[in-house]
Structure formats: C-alpha cells, structure tokens
Short mmCIF file of C-alpha atoms in Angstrom, two decimals:
data_model
loop_
_atom_site.label_atom_id
_atom_site.label_comp_id
_atom_site.label_asym_id
_atom_site.label_seq_id
_atom_site.Cartn_x
_atom_site.Cartn_y
_atom_site.Cartn_z
CA UNK G 1 -6.09 -63.09 16.97
CA UNK G 2 -4.31 -59.76 17.45
CA UNK G 3 -3.37 -57.82 14.35
CA UNK G 4 0.03 -56.29 13.84
CA UNK G 5 0.49 -52.62 12.98
CA UNK G 6 1.41 -53.45 9.37
CA UNK G 7 -1.74 -55.53 8.97
CA UNK G 8 -3.91 -52.66 10.29
CA UNK G 9 -2.32 -50.25 7.82
CA UNK G 10 -2.78 -52.75 5.00
CA UNK G 11 -6.48 -53.15 5.83
CA UNK G 12 -6.91 -49.35 5.92
CA UNK G 13 -5.25 -48.93 2.53
CA UNK G 14 -6.86 -51.83 0.69
CA UNK G 15 -7.57 -50.73 -2.90
CA UNK G 16 -11.08 -51.22 -4.13
CA UNK G 17 -12.84 -50.65 -7.43
CA UNK G 18 -14.32 -47.24 -8.19
CA UNK G 19 -17.46 -46.61 -6.19
CA UNK G 20 -20.66 -46.69 -8.28
CA UNK G 21 -21.81 -43.50 -6.49
CA UNK G 22 -20.08 -41.42 -9.17
CA UNK G 23 -20.42 -43.83 -12.07
CA UNK G 24 -17.96 -43.15 -14.89
CA UNK G 25 -17.43 -39.49 -14.03
CA UNK G 26 -13.91 -39.07 -12.56
CA UNK G 27 -14.38 -35.31 -12.33
CA UNK G 28 -17.15 -35.92 -9.79
CA UNK G 29 -14.79 -38.06 -7.71
CA UNK G 30 -12.15 -35.32 -7.72
CA UNK G 31 -14.72 -32.62 -6.96
CA UNK G 32 -16.10 -34.63 -4.04
CA UNK G 33 -12.64 -35.02 -2.52
CA UNK G 34 -11.94 -31.29 -2.93
CA UNK G 35 -15.23 -30.44 -1.24
CA UNK G 36 -14.41 -32.86 1.56
CA UNK G 37 -10.92 -31.35 1.95
CA UNK G 38 -12.21 -27.77 2.10
CA UNK G 39 -15.08 -28.68 4.44
CA UNK G 40 -12.80 -30.49 6.88
CA UNK G 41 -10.30 -27.64 6.82
CA UNK G 42 -12.99 -25.06 7.59
CA UNK G 43 -14.41 -27.31 10.31
CA UNK G 44 -11.07 -27.97 11.97
CA UNK G 45 -9.82 -24.38 11.81
CA UNK G 46 -13.03 -22.36 12.07
CA UNK G 47 -11.65 -20.26 14.92
CA UNK G 48 -8.41 -19.60 13.04
CA UNK G 49 -10.34 -18.52 9.95
CA UNK G 50 -12.51 -16.26 12.13
CA UNK G 51 -9.35 -14.59 13.49
CA UNK G 52 -8.02 -14.07 9.96
CA UNK G 53 -11.33 -12.51 8.90
CA UNK G 54 -11.07 -10.12 11.86
CA UNK G 55 -7.63 -9.11 10.61
CA UNK G 56 -8.95 -8.68 7.09
CA UNK G 57 -11.67 -6.35 8.29
CA UNK G 58 -9.16 -4.42 10.40
CA UNK G 59 -6.93 -4.01 7.29
CA UNK G 60 -3.69 -4.77 9.10
CA UNK G 61 -1.90 -4.41 5.76
CA UNK G 62 0.52 -7.30 6.01
CA UNK G 63 -0.43 -10.58 4.36
CA UNK G 64 -4.15 -10.90 4.86
CA UNK G 65 -5.66 -8.23 2.65
CA UNK G 66 -9.09 -8.46 1.06
CA UNK G 67 -9.72 -9.16 -2.58
CA UNK G 68 -11.03 -5.89 -4.10
CA UNK G 69 -14.42 -7.28 -5.11
CA UNK G 70 -17.70 -7.27 -3.15
CA UNK G 71 -17.72 -10.72 -1.57
CA UNK G 72 -19.56 -11.72 1.65
CA UNK G 73 -16.34 -12.93 3.31
CA UNK G 74 -12.92 -11.41 2.50
CA UNK G 75 -10.54 -13.88 0.84
CA UNK G 76 -6.78 -13.73 1.46
CA UNK G 77 -4.95 -12.91 -1.76
CA UNK G 78 -2.44 -15.67 -1.06
CA UNK G 79 -5.21 -18.28 -1.36
CA UNK G 80 -6.10 -16.92 -4.81
CA UNK G 81 -2.44 -16.92 -5.88
CA UNK G 82 -1.99 -20.48 -4.62
CA UNK G 83 -5.04 -21.60 -6.60
CA UNK G 84 -3.57 -19.99 -9.73
CA UNK G 85 -0.40 -22.02 -9.21
CA UNK G 86 -2.38 -25.22 -8.62
CA UNK G 87 -4.56 -24.71 -11.69
CA UNK G 88 -1.53 -24.02 -13.88
CA UNK G 89 0.15 -27.24 -12.80
CA UNK G 90 -3.05 -29.30 -13.15
CA UNK G 91 -3.47 -28.23 -16.80
CA UNK G 92 -0.31 -30.09 -17.79
CA UNK G 93 -0.16 -33.65 -19.07
CA UNK G 94 1.17 -36.18 -16.57
CA UNK G 95 1.31 -39.90 -17.15
CA UNK G 96 0.95 -41.44 -13.71
CA UNK G 97 0.21 -45.11 -13.05
CA UNK G 98 -2.56 -45.77 -10.53
CA UNK G 99 -1.69 -46.24 -6.87
CA UNK G 100 -2.74 -49.56 -5.36
CA UNK G 101 -0.43 -49.97 -2.36
CA UNK G 102 -1.27 -47.01 -0.11
CA UNK G 103 0.71 -47.88 3.01
CA UNK G 104 3.23 -45.08 2.41
CA UNK G 105 0.44 -42.57 1.69
CA UNK G 106 -1.39 -43.42 4.90
CA UNK G 107 1.70 -43.39 7.10
CA UNK G 108 2.99 -40.05 5.77
CA UNK G 109 -0.48 -38.46 5.75
CA UNK G 110 -1.26 -39.50 9.33
CA UNK G 111 2.13 -38.28 10.57
CA UNK G 112 1.58 -34.85 8.97
CA UNK G 113 -1.95 -34.59 10.40
CA UNK G 114 -0.66 -35.52 13.87
CA UNK G 115 1.88 -32.69 13.54
CA UNK G 116 -0.97 -30.33 12.60
CA UNK G 117 -2.96 -31.33 15.68
CA UNK G 118 0.11 -30.93 17.88
CA UNK G 119 0.80 -27.52 16.35
CA UNK G 120 -2.64 -26.19 17.15
CA UNK G 121 -2.96 -27.91 20.53
CA UNK G 122 0.53 -27.47 21.99
CA UNK G 123 2.45 -24.82 20.03
CA UNK G 124 -0.17 -22.12 19.38
CA UNK G 125 -1.00 -21.51 23.09
CA UNK G 126 2.68 -20.83 23.77
CA UNK G 127 2.40 -17.68 21.67
CA UNK G 128 -0.82 -16.41 23.21
CA UNK G 129 0.59 -12.94 23.86
CA UNK G 130 1.76 -12.66 20.23
CA UNK G 131 -0.91 -14.86 18.67
CA UNK G 132 -1.89 -12.53 15.82
CA UNK G 133 1.77 -11.84 15.07
CA UNK G 134 2.94 -15.44 14.88
CA UNK G 135 -0.29 -17.27 13.88
CA UNK G 136 1.27 -20.69 14.48
CA UNK G 137 -2.18 -22.18 13.91
CA UNK G 138 -1.94 -21.14 10.25
CA UNK G 139 1.17 -23.28 9.99
CA UNK G 140 -0.88 -26.10 11.52
CA UNK G 141 -3.62 -25.42 8.94
CA UNK G 142 -1.07 -25.76 6.14
CA UNK G 143 0.13 -29.09 7.55
CA UNK G 144 -3.45 -30.36 7.92
CA UNK G 145 -4.27 -29.53 4.30
CA UNK G 146 -1.05 -31.23 3.21
CA UNK G 147 -1.68 -34.38 5.26
CA UNK G 148 -5.34 -34.59 4.24
CA UNK G 149 -4.40 -34.15 0.57
CA UNK G 150 -1.93 -37.03 0.83
CA UNK G 151 -4.64 -39.27 2.28
CA UNK G 152 -7.28 -38.22 -0.26
CA UNK G 153 -5.21 -37.93 -3.44
CA UNK G 154 -1.98 -39.84 -2.80
CA UNK G 155 1.60 -38.85 -2.01
CA UNK G 156 2.79 -38.94 -5.60
CA UNK G 157 0.10 -36.60 -7.02
CA UNK G 158 0.56 -34.21 -4.09
CA UNK G 159 4.33 -34.08 -4.59
CA UNK G 160 3.70 -33.02 -8.21
CA UNK G 161 2.47 -29.70 -6.77
CA UNK G 162 5.48 -29.24 -4.48
CA UNK G 163 6.22 -25.67 -5.65
CA UNK G 164 2.57 -24.68 -5.25
CA UNK G 165 2.75 -26.01 -1.68
CA UNK G 166 5.74 -23.73 -1.05
CA UNK G 167 3.73 -20.74 -2.29
CA UNK G 168 0.86 -21.70 0.01
CA UNK G 169 3.34 -21.99 2.91
CA UNK G 170 3.54 -18.19 2.85
CA UNK G 171 0.24 -18.27 4.71
CA UNK G 172 2.58 -18.44 7.73
CA UNK G 173 2.86 -14.66 8.31
CA UNK G 174 6.14 -14.04 10.13
CA UNK G 175 8.46 -13.89 7.05
CA UNK G 176 6.04 -11.64 5.16
CA UNK G 177 5.52 -9.33 8.15
CA UNK G 178 9.28 -8.98 8.50
CA UNK G 179 9.67 -8.13 4.80
CA UNK G 180 6.89 -5.53 4.82
CA UNK G 181 8.24 -3.85 7.96
CA UNK G 182 11.75 -3.82 6.51
CA UNK G 183 10.37 -2.05 3.43
CA UNK G 184 8.68 0.61 5.55
CA UNK G 185 5.36 -0.95 6.54
CA UNK G 186 3.38 1.20 4.09
CA UNK G 187 0.64 0.21 1.64
CA UNK G 188 3.21 0.34 -1.15
CA UNK G 189 5.46 -2.05 0.79
CA UNK G 190 2.61 -4.48 1.36
CA UNK G 191 1.64 -4.26 -2.32
CA UNK G 192 5.23 -4.92 -3.37
CA UNK G 193 5.40 -7.99 -1.11
CA UNK G 194 2.23 -9.35 -2.71
CA UNK G 195 3.66 -8.69 -6.18
CA UNK G 196 6.62 -10.89 -5.23
CA UNK G 197 4.17 -13.62 -4.20
CA UNK G 198 2.34 -13.18 -7.51
CA UNK G 199 5.64 -13.63 -9.38
CA UNK G 200 6.30 -16.87 -7.49
CA UNK G 201 2.77 -18.19 -8.11
CA UNK G 202 2.93 -17.31 -11.82
CA UNK G 203 6.30 -19.00 -12.27
CA UNK G 204 4.90 -22.16 -10.71
CA UNK G 205 1.77 -22.01 -12.86
CA UNK G 206 3.34 -21.48 -16.29
CA UNK G 207 6.99 -22.46 -15.93
CA UNK G 208 7.57 -25.70 -17.79
CA UNK G 209 11.20 -24.83 -18.53
CA UNK G 210 13.74 -22.51 -16.95
CA UNK G 211 13.40 -20.16 -19.92
CA UNK G 212 9.63 -19.92 -19.47
CA UNK G 213 10.11 -19.44 -15.73
CA UNK G 214 12.44 -16.50 -16.33
CA UNK G 215 10.12 -14.92 -18.91
CA UNK G 216 7.10 -15.35 -16.63
CA UNK G 217 8.96 -13.78 -13.68
CA UNK G 218 9.98 -10.76 -15.76
CA UNK G 219 6.51 -10.20 -17.19
CA UNK G 220 4.73 -10.67 -13.85
CA UNK G 221 7.19 -8.43 -12.05
CA UNK G 222 6.92 -5.67 -14.67
CA UNK G 223 3.11 -5.83 -14.84
CA UNK G 224 2.79 -5.91 -11.05
CA UNK G 225 5.14 -2.98 -10.43
CA UNK G 226 3.54 -0.92 -13.20
CA UNK G 227 0.07 -1.58 -11.78
CA UNK G 228 1.33 -0.70 -8.28
CA UNK G 229 2.77 2.63 -9.45
CA UNK G 230 -0.34 3.52 -11.48
CA UNK G 231 -2.74 2.72 -8.64
CA UNK G 232 -0.58 4.66 -6.19
CA UNK G 233 -0.53 7.66 -8.54
CA UNK G 234 -4.32 7.47 -8.82
CA UNK G 235 -4.50 7.40 -5.00
CA UNK G 236 -6.45 4.16 -5.02
CA UNK G 237 -7.88 3.04 -1.67
CA UNK G 238 -5.78 0.67 0.39
CA UNK G 239 -7.96 -2.38 -0.23
CA UNK G 240 -7.31 -1.90 -3.97
CA UNK G 241 -3.71 -0.67 -3.91
CA UNK G 242 -2.37 -3.61 -1.92
CA UNK G 243 -3.97 -6.71 -3.53
CA UNK G 244 -4.78 -5.27 -6.97
CA UNK G 245 -1.29 -5.28 -8.57
CA UNK G 246 -0.60 -8.86 -7.44
CA UNK G 247 -3.84 -10.19 -8.89
CA UNK G 248 -3.39 -8.22 -12.12
CA UNK G 249 0.17 -9.51 -12.50
CA UNK G 250 -0.72 -13.16 -11.91
CA UNK G 251 -3.84 -13.25 -14.09
CA UNK G 252 -2.42 -11.16 -16.95
CA UNK G 253 0.90 -13.03 -17.10
CA UNK G 254 -0.77 -16.45 -16.95
CA UNK G 255 -3.11 -15.44 -19.78
CA UNK G 256 -0.26 -14.12 -21.93
CA UNK G 257 1.83 -17.24 -21.40
CA UNK G 258 -1.14 -19.51 -22.11
CA UNK G 259 -1.97 -17.80 -25.43
CA UNK G 260 1.69 -17.83 -26.46
CA UNK G 261 2.10 -21.52 -25.65
CA UNK G 262 -1.04 -22.60 -27.48
CA UNK G 263 0.04 -20.72 -30.61
CA UNK G 264 3.39 -22.51 -30.66
CA UNK G 265 1.83 -25.92 -30.20
CA UNK G 266 3.54 -28.81 -28.46
CA UNK G 267 2.41 -30.68 -25.38
CA UNK G 268 -1.04 -29.68 -24.22
CA UNK G 269 -1.37 -26.97 -21.62
CA UNK G 270 -4.99 -25.90 -21.34
CA UNK G 271 -8.11 -26.57 -19.27
CA UNK G 272 -9.26 -30.18 -19.77
CA UNK G 273 -12.78 -30.74 -21.03
CA UNK G 274 -15.11 -33.03 -19.11
CA UNK G 275 -14.47 -36.07 -21.29
CA UNK G 276 -10.68 -35.69 -21.01
CA UNK G 277 -10.53 -35.75 -17.21
CA UNK G 278 -8.43 -38.74 -16.21
CA UNK G 279 -9.31 -41.14 -13.45
CA UNK G 280 -7.73 -40.13 -10.15
CA UNK G 281 -4.44 -41.83 -9.36
CA UNK G 282 -6.00 -43.18 -6.17
CA UNK G 283 -9.15 -44.94 -7.31
CA UNK G 284 -10.64 -45.51 -3.87
CA UNK G 285 -9.82 -43.82 -0.57
CA UNK G 286 -11.68 -45.92 2.00
CA UNK G 287 -10.85 -45.67 5.69
CA UNK G 288 -8.31 -42.81 5.41
CA UNK G 289 -11.34 -40.53 4.90
CA UNK G 290 -12.33 -41.30 8.49
CA UNK G 291 -8.89 -40.18 9.66
CA UNK G 292 -9.36 -36.81 7.95
CA UNK G 293 -12.90 -36.32 9.30
CA UNK G 294 -12.02 -37.36 12.85
CA UNK G 295 -8.93 -35.13 12.85
CA UNK G 296 -11.06 -32.19 11.68
CA UNK G 297 -13.58 -32.80 14.46
CA UNK G 298 -10.79 -32.96 17.02
CA UNK G 299 -9.20 -29.76 15.72
CA UNK G 300 -12.56 -27.98 15.85
CA UNK G 301 -12.64 -28.37 19.66
CA UNK G 302 -9.10 -27.01 20.15
CA UNK G 303 -9.42 -23.30 21.12
CA UNK G 304 -7.18 -20.50 19.92
CA UNK G 305 -6.15 -17.40 21.92
CA UNK G 306 -8.84 -14.69 21.98
CA UNK G 307 -8.84 -11.94 19.38
CA UNK G 308 -10.03 -8.41 20.06
CA UNK G 309 -10.87 -9.06 23.72
CA UNK G 310 -7.42 -9.14 25.31
CA UNK G 311 -7.83 -5.64 26.75
CA UNK G 312 -10.88 -3.82 28.07
CA UNK G 313 -11.18 -0.52 26.20
CA UNK G 314 -13.73 1.95 27.58
CA UNK G 315 -15.09 4.62 25.22
CA UNK G 316 -14.92 8.30 26.18
CA UNK G 317 -16.15 10.36 23.17
CA UNK G 318 -14.56 13.64 24.35
CA UNK G 319 -11.17 12.09 25.14
CA UNK G 320 -8.29 13.69 23.24
CA UNK G 321 -5.96 11.05 21.82
CA UNK G 322 -2.70 11.60 19.97
CA UNK G 323 -0.92 14.29 21.98
CA UNK G 324 0.84 14.47 25.32
CA UNK G 325 -0.96 13.27 28.42
CA UNK G 326 -1.91 15.84 31.03
CA UNK G 327 0.41 15.69 34.02
CA UNK G 328 -1.30 14.92 37.37
CA UNK G 329 -0.58 16.90 40.54
CA UNK G 330 2.57 15.86 42.40
CA UNK G 331 4.54 15.20 39.20
CA UNK G 332 6.49 17.28 36.70
CA UNK G 333 7.55 16.48 33.14
CA UNK G 334 11.29 16.17 32.63
CA UNK G 335 11.29 15.50 28.88
CA UNK G 336 9.08 14.36 26.01
CA UNK G 337 9.84 12.60 22.73
CA UNK G 338 7.62 11.55 19.83
CA UNK G 339 8.31 8.43 17.73
CA UNK G 340 6.65 8.48 14.31
CA UNK G 341 7.95 5.10 13.11
CA UNK G 342 5.09 3.31 14.90
CA UNK G 343 2.92 4.22 11.89
CA UNK G 344 4.65 1.29 10.18
CA UNK G 345 3.02 -0.98 12.74
CA UNK G 346 -0.26 0.74 13.52
CA UNK G 347 -1.18 2.67 10.39
CA UNK G 348 -1.13 6.29 9.23
CA UNK G 349 -1.27 8.90 11.95
CA UNK G 350 -0.12 6.58 14.73
CA UNK G 351 2.50 8.03 17.09
CA UNK G 352 4.24 6.92 20.26
CA UNK G 353 4.81 9.67 22.80
CA UNK G 354 7.34 9.09 25.60
CA UNK G 355 7.02 11.38 28.60
CA UNK G 356 9.58 11.18 31.42
CA UNK G 357 7.92 12.20 34.70
CA UNK G 358 9.58 12.99 38.02
CA UNK G 359 7.93 13.35 41.43
CA UNK G 360 7.70 16.93 42.60
CA UNK G 361 8.79 15.77 46.03
CA UNK G 362 10.32 12.48 47.10
CA UNK G 363 9.14 10.30 49.96
CA UNK G 364 10.62 7.43 51.91
CA UNK G 365 7.62 5.32 50.94
CA UNK G 366 9.16 4.90 47.45
CA UNK G 367 12.86 5.54 48.07
CA UNK G 368 14.85 5.02 51.26
CA UNK G 369 16.67 8.32 50.68
CA UNK G 370 13.42 10.14 49.83
CA UNK G 371 14.69 10.90 46.32
CA UNK G 372 12.03 11.90 43.76
CA UNK G 373 11.20 8.86 41.67
CA UNK G 374 11.54 8.95 37.91
CA UNK G 375 9.15 6.99 35.66
CA UNK G 376 8.47 6.73 31.93
CA UNK G 377 5.00 7.03 30.39
CA UNK G 378 4.60 5.70 26.83
CA UNK G 379 1.34 6.26 24.96
CA UNK G 380 0.65 4.86 21.48
CA UNK G 381 -2.53 5.23 19.46
CA UNK G 382 -4.11 3.80 16.30
CA UNK G 383 -7.42 4.00 14.50
CA UNK G 384 -7.27 0.22 14.08
CA UNK G 385 -7.51 -1.31 17.58
CA UNK G 386 -6.69 -4.80 16.31
CA UNK G 387 -3.34 -3.53 15.04
CA UNK G 388 -2.32 -2.98 18.68
CA UNK G 389 -2.84 -6.72 19.20
CA UNK G 390 -1.17 -7.75 15.94
CA UNK G 391 1.96 -5.95 17.16
CA UNK G 392 1.71 -5.90 20.97
CA UNK G 393 4.06 -4.02 23.25
CA UNK G 394 6.72 -6.74 23.12
CA UNK G 395 7.38 -5.69 19.52
CA UNK G 396 7.97 -2.05 20.46
CA UNK G 397 10.81 -2.80 22.87
CA UNK G 398 13.77 -5.17 22.79
CA UNK G 399 12.57 -7.55 25.50
CA UNK G 400 13.52 -10.77 23.70
CA UNK G 401 15.79 -11.98 26.53
CA UNK G 402 13.80 -10.64 29.48
CA UNK G 403 11.45 -12.62 31.68
CA UNK G 404 7.93 -11.43 32.47
CA UNK G 405 4.86 -12.76 34.23
CA UNK G 406 1.22 -13.01 33.22
CA UNK G 407 -0.47 -9.60 33.71
CA UNK G 408 -2.79 -9.11 36.68
CA UNK G 409 -5.81 -6.79 36.71
CA UNK G 410 -5.66 -3.38 38.35
CA UNK G 411 -8.72 -1.20 39.09
CA UNK G 412 -8.37 2.47 38.10
CA UNK G 413 -10.74 5.47 38.40
CA UNK G 414 -13.72 6.03 36.06
CA UNK G 415 -14.10 2.31 35.48
CA UNK G 416 -10.79 1.94 33.62
CA UNK G 417 -9.35 -1.58 33.94
CA UNK G 418 -5.58 -1.72 33.85
CA UNK G 419 -3.04 -4.51 33.90
CA UNK G 420 0.23 -4.84 35.75
CA UNK G 421 3.22 -7.09 35.23
CA UNK G 422 6.94 -7.20 35.96
CA UNK G 423 9.86 -7.47 33.53
CA UNK G 424 13.16 -8.92 34.72
CA UNK G 425 16.31 -7.90 32.81
CA UNK G 426 18.89 -10.46 33.93
CA UNK G 427 21.64 -8.90 31.80
CA UNK G 428 21.39 -5.49 33.53
CA UNK G 429 20.15 -6.84 36.88
CA UNK G 430 17.08 -4.63 36.65
CA UNK G 431 13.42 -5.27 37.41
CA UNK G 432 10.69 -3.16 35.86
CA UNK G 433 7.11 -2.81 37.04
CA UNK G 434 4.62 -1.92 34.31
CA UNK G 435 1.02 -0.69 34.54
CA UNK G 436 -0.93 -0.31 31.31
CA UNK G 437 -4.46 0.27 30.05
CA UNK G 438 -6.44 0.90 26.85
CA UNK G 439 -9.17 3.43 26.11
CA UNK G 440 -10.72 5.04 23.04
CA UNK G 441 -12.84 7.95 21.88
CA UNK G 442 -14.74 6.03 19.21
CA UNK G 443 -12.26 7.04 16.50
CA UNK G 444 -8.85 6.13 17.86
CA UNK G 445 -7.67 3.67 20.48
CA UNK G 446 -4.75 4.40 22.80
CA UNK G 447 -2.57 2.23 24.99
CA UNK G 448 -0.79 3.87 27.92
CA UNK G 449 2.18 2.14 29.58
CA UNK G 450 3.91 3.38 32.75
CA UNK G 451 7.40 2.01 33.49
CA UNK G 452 9.21 2.09 36.83
CA UNK G 453 12.61 0.51 37.50
CA UNK G 454 14.19 -0.61 40.76
CA UNK G 455 17.28 1.49 39.93
CA UNK G 456 16.40 4.90 41.40
CA UNK G 457 19.38 6.77 39.96
CA UNK G 458 18.69 9.59 37.47
CA UNK G 459 20.60 7.71 34.74
CA UNK G 460 18.63 4.49 35.19
CA UNK G 461 18.00 2.62 31.94
CA UNK G 462 14.52 2.21 30.47
CA UNK G 463 13.79 0.08 27.37
CA UNK G 464 14.05 2.27 24.28
CA UNK G 465 11.13 2.07 21.81
CA UNK G 466 12.07 0.56 18.45
CA UNK G 467 10.82 -2.11 16.06
CA UNK G 468 12.06 -5.45 17.34
CA UNK G 469 10.27 -7.99 15.13
CA UNK G 470 13.50 -9.61 13.97
CA UNK G 471 15.00 -9.64 17.47
CA UNK G 472 11.90 -11.38 18.78
CA UNK G 473 12.31 -14.21 16.25
CA UNK G 474 15.01 -15.61 18.53
CA UNK G 475 12.67 -15.67 21.51
CA UNK G 476 9.90 -17.17 19.35
CA UNK G 477 12.23 -20.01 18.38
CA UNK G 478 13.27 -20.44 22.02
CA UNK G 479 9.62 -20.72 23.04
CA UNK G 480 9.02 -23.26 20.26
CA UNK G 481 11.88 -25.50 21.38
CA UNK G 482 11.84 -25.01 25.16
CA UNK G 483 8.36 -23.71 25.98
CA UNK G 484 7.31 -20.31 27.27
CA UNK G 485 8.32 -21.16 30.84
CA UNK G 486 11.91 -20.25 29.96
CA UNK G 487 10.82 -16.59 29.53
CA UNK G 488 8.27 -16.59 32.34
CA UNK G 489 8.82 -14.87 35.68
CA UNK G 490 7.21 -17.30 38.11
CA UNK G 491 7.82 -15.12 41.19
CA UNK G 492 6.98 -11.54 40.18
CA UNK G 493 8.01 -8.76 42.50
CA UNK G 494 5.82 -5.68 42.06
CA UNK G 495 8.28 -3.40 43.82
CA UNK G 496 6.63 -0.19 42.64
CA UNK G 497 3.00 -1.26 42.67
CA UNK G 498 1.73 1.55 44.89
CA UNK G 499 3.78 4.17 43.05
CA UNK G 500 2.48 3.17 39.60
CA UNK G 501 -1.13 2.54 40.62
CA UNK G 502 -1.23 5.97 42.23
CA UNK G 503 0.30 7.63 39.16
CA UNK G 504 -2.01 5.70 36.83
CA UNK G 505 -5.02 6.88 38.78
CA UNK G 506 -3.76 10.44 38.61
CA UNK G 507 -3.22 10.22 34.85
CA UNK G 508 -6.70 8.79 34.32
CA UNK G 509 -8.30 11.53 36.39
CA UNK G 510 -6.23 14.23 34.65
CA UNK G 511 -7.43 13.09 31.22
CA UNK G 512 -11.06 12.35 32.11
CA UNK G 513 -12.06 14.93 34.67
CA UNK G 514 -12.67 17.55 31.99
CA UNK G 515 -14.37 14.93 29.83
CA UNK G 516 -16.69 14.04 32.70
CA UNK G 517 -17.58 17.69 33.24
CA UNK G 518 -18.32 18.22 29.53
CA UNK G 519 -20.69 15.27 29.32
CA UNK G 520 -24.36 15.96 30.18
#
C-alpha cells in the first residue's frame, strides 16, 4: 500500500523514549547533538572553511580576522561573538513543554536545508569572478546550520535564539565589507565594525529588558572604543588591533552584567550545573538525523570557485613594483595619475597608477585613417596577493551594467601568462578590449591591465578607477535573480587583440629585460 506524504513525515517524526545510550544525562544528549551539528557543518562546507582560512591568513581586514591567541587554525571573531550571544541566552530559565509532534520541525528544517544546498550548488557559481567578495556559500552555511538545528533541537528552541541567529547572519560578508570601506578601509575601521558586532552580541547575551539592553550597549560600546583607541595608540599589530577591542568589549561587559544581576537576585541567570541541566525539548530525533548527515555528504561534493589560483603569477625577484611602468619602443606617455585610495582595498602601500600611452606613429592596421591609437595602462599592487582576488578589477571600475565574456589565455614573453576579455558598454555604445596579467617579486604582487576602446577619438571615454562596491550590489542582485547570463557577452569581439597583445609584450620586455640581464 502506498504511503501519503503526510504519513511519511509522521513516520519520520515519531517521538520515542530517550535512548539508553546516554542514560539519565541530558547534557550528554545535548553535547552529542552539538558535536553532530558542528561535524556535519565542517563536512558539508570544508572547502568554504578552507577559503575563509586562506583569507584569515592573508589578513584581508574585513570580517574574517584571527583571534589574537596562538591557535592551530584561525577562528573568525564573529563565531566567538555569536557563541557569547548563544551562551548568554542559554543561561536563562525557560519553561518549555516537550515537543512530541515534529511534523512542523521536519518540514521547516528540510526546506531550509534544501535552500542551503541550492545556495551552494546554484547560486555560488554565479559569482565565481567575485567569489571571495560575495561568499554566497557562507550564506548557505548559515542556512544549513539553521535547518540542521531545527531538525536536531526543534523549531521552538531554535526560535528562542532568534537574535543570536541574526548576529551569526553577519557571517555573510557584503554588508560588513561595505561598512568598513565606507569608514575608510583601515584597521581602525575594521576594528570599529567588529566593536559594533560585539555590542550587538552583548545586548543579545545579557539583555533581558530594554533597560538592560541599553545599559549593555553603552558599556560595550564605551569599553570597545576605549580599547580600540588604546591599542591604536600603542601601535598594536593588526591581528590584535582589529579583533582585540571587540572581544574585550563583549567579555568584559557580559562579566559586569552577570555580576550585577547576581547581586540583585531575581530569576536565575548563570551557568547551569550538571544536575540542573533540563531534558532537551525534543527527546528523540530519529530519522531527521539522516537528513542532516546525507545533506552534509551531498554538500561536501559541491565544489566552490578556486581561491588563490585564478591568475598565474610568475616571480621575478629583481622586478620593481609600485612605480610607473617603463614605456616600450613605439609608444609615448601622454599622462600619468596615481590613485592612493586603493590602499583601502589592498592594504597599506598599495597604489594604482594610470598611464595613458599613445602610439608614436599610427598605422592603418589599427585605424583606417592611420591615427595613433590611444590606450590606458592601469597597474595596481599589493603585498597581499589574495586581496587582489577579494576585490577583483570589477570593484575598481563602475562596470555594473556592462557585459563581459569569460577571459581567454594569452601567451606573453618571458613565460608570462595573460588574459584577455571584452567589455561592452551598451549605454555609451562602446566596446573595450582588455589584456591583463599578474606578476610578483616575492614581496609585492602587481596586476597590469591594458584598455583599448573602439572609439579612436582623442576624447574617447575609459572607465575611471573608483571604489564601486555599492554600485556592484545592483549587479549582484541581478545575477541572483536572473543569472549571470544577463551580464555575459556571448559573442566577444576582440577588435584590438593584435594592438594590445603587441603592447603587452613590449611592456613585459621593457620591465624584464634588465631583470633578465641582472640575473646570473
């Protein structure tokens, strides 16, 4: 006899007595479910966690900054702050009847987990070019943890921590990146953003009433800002200056509020002892555990975009990086401009140099009137190569409405591997051809981009360098709703391929010929 959908759900949610595996120790039951939740999350998102660790080690100074203690694997501060919020809520007394009918829990939990799988499988690849910037898979991780928690602990207990879930939602980096960049992109700005997170986590942890919430926010904000100013005055290293004030604010304020509350008496708010741990609201989980485990296994086989290997970057120890590029024969420099604001994206000392080059003599091969062609050469450098991937070139120019194609490889002299793509500006009826490459000298990494436009007039427009994170949010939302095909140029026209490949080769030779002679 065939079973209906409601009967299948009922069988999966059938309540059973407490398993004898843990005897009369409810804390062991809760600990086992936590271990299972963490294990499945790590299993399902191992590649995401590996990417975050790479960012931690690169010190990209946005959200994922290491805890200033010697641990084998860096831990995002936000995870620590979220745990503080969770612990604060769990220390309160709640009278909850046990859950026997789990149909709602299973339905909601499975729906959220399906959304997590869809987010990692379908949405994350759409943002491959801006993967480290958007990190849509971290949003999928948040949804998986939420759905798995509903299946393991129940919808009602999970909803009790709703404000802690909102704090943990800040693991999705785009809002925080936007705030830090708006504040200047410095270590102080990143530290201030984390202090704001610490204030939110502390309010959730200790705020039983609106009065206590306000007091906790004031104390945490004051302690965090004071610690930030003191550490900055002491010239503390970045991995202490950024996370330190937030952790000090959250821990100190929670301790002060706990001592104050226990002195006044009233309803209990303190760590429960072993004998006082209540039985979990959901006495037996059963088959929903299989849903969590199977979903984690499925997620583990879903790849994420590569990190740190998008561009080939050859090392030339004698290469000078940071100044103007040497001009190759057959070209002259019309103007040069230096943009220092890129240090907000790529760290201290980073600069973007724009050199406008013009052919010494025109030719009909590149212009029907033999006019000298005009191109733009942008070079940007950083001592943190991963930062160039966290904020790729699309965040240095306002290209949110333009269409582009997938880059194709271009061979350049001295083993340099470049990439070429086209950018179509439908609003201005312009098409750009771009050739770009990376290289490094072991200390700094540089990206060089050469722009040519099919408008050969001297006043032709080239995209102006500026921070465009907020402008790109529109295109990110468009990609989410309509797919990346809407911004993809499916029929690229490399109108200036020969011109740019020739110039790129000349630039490479002009920079490396002296380096090659100096090497033994």
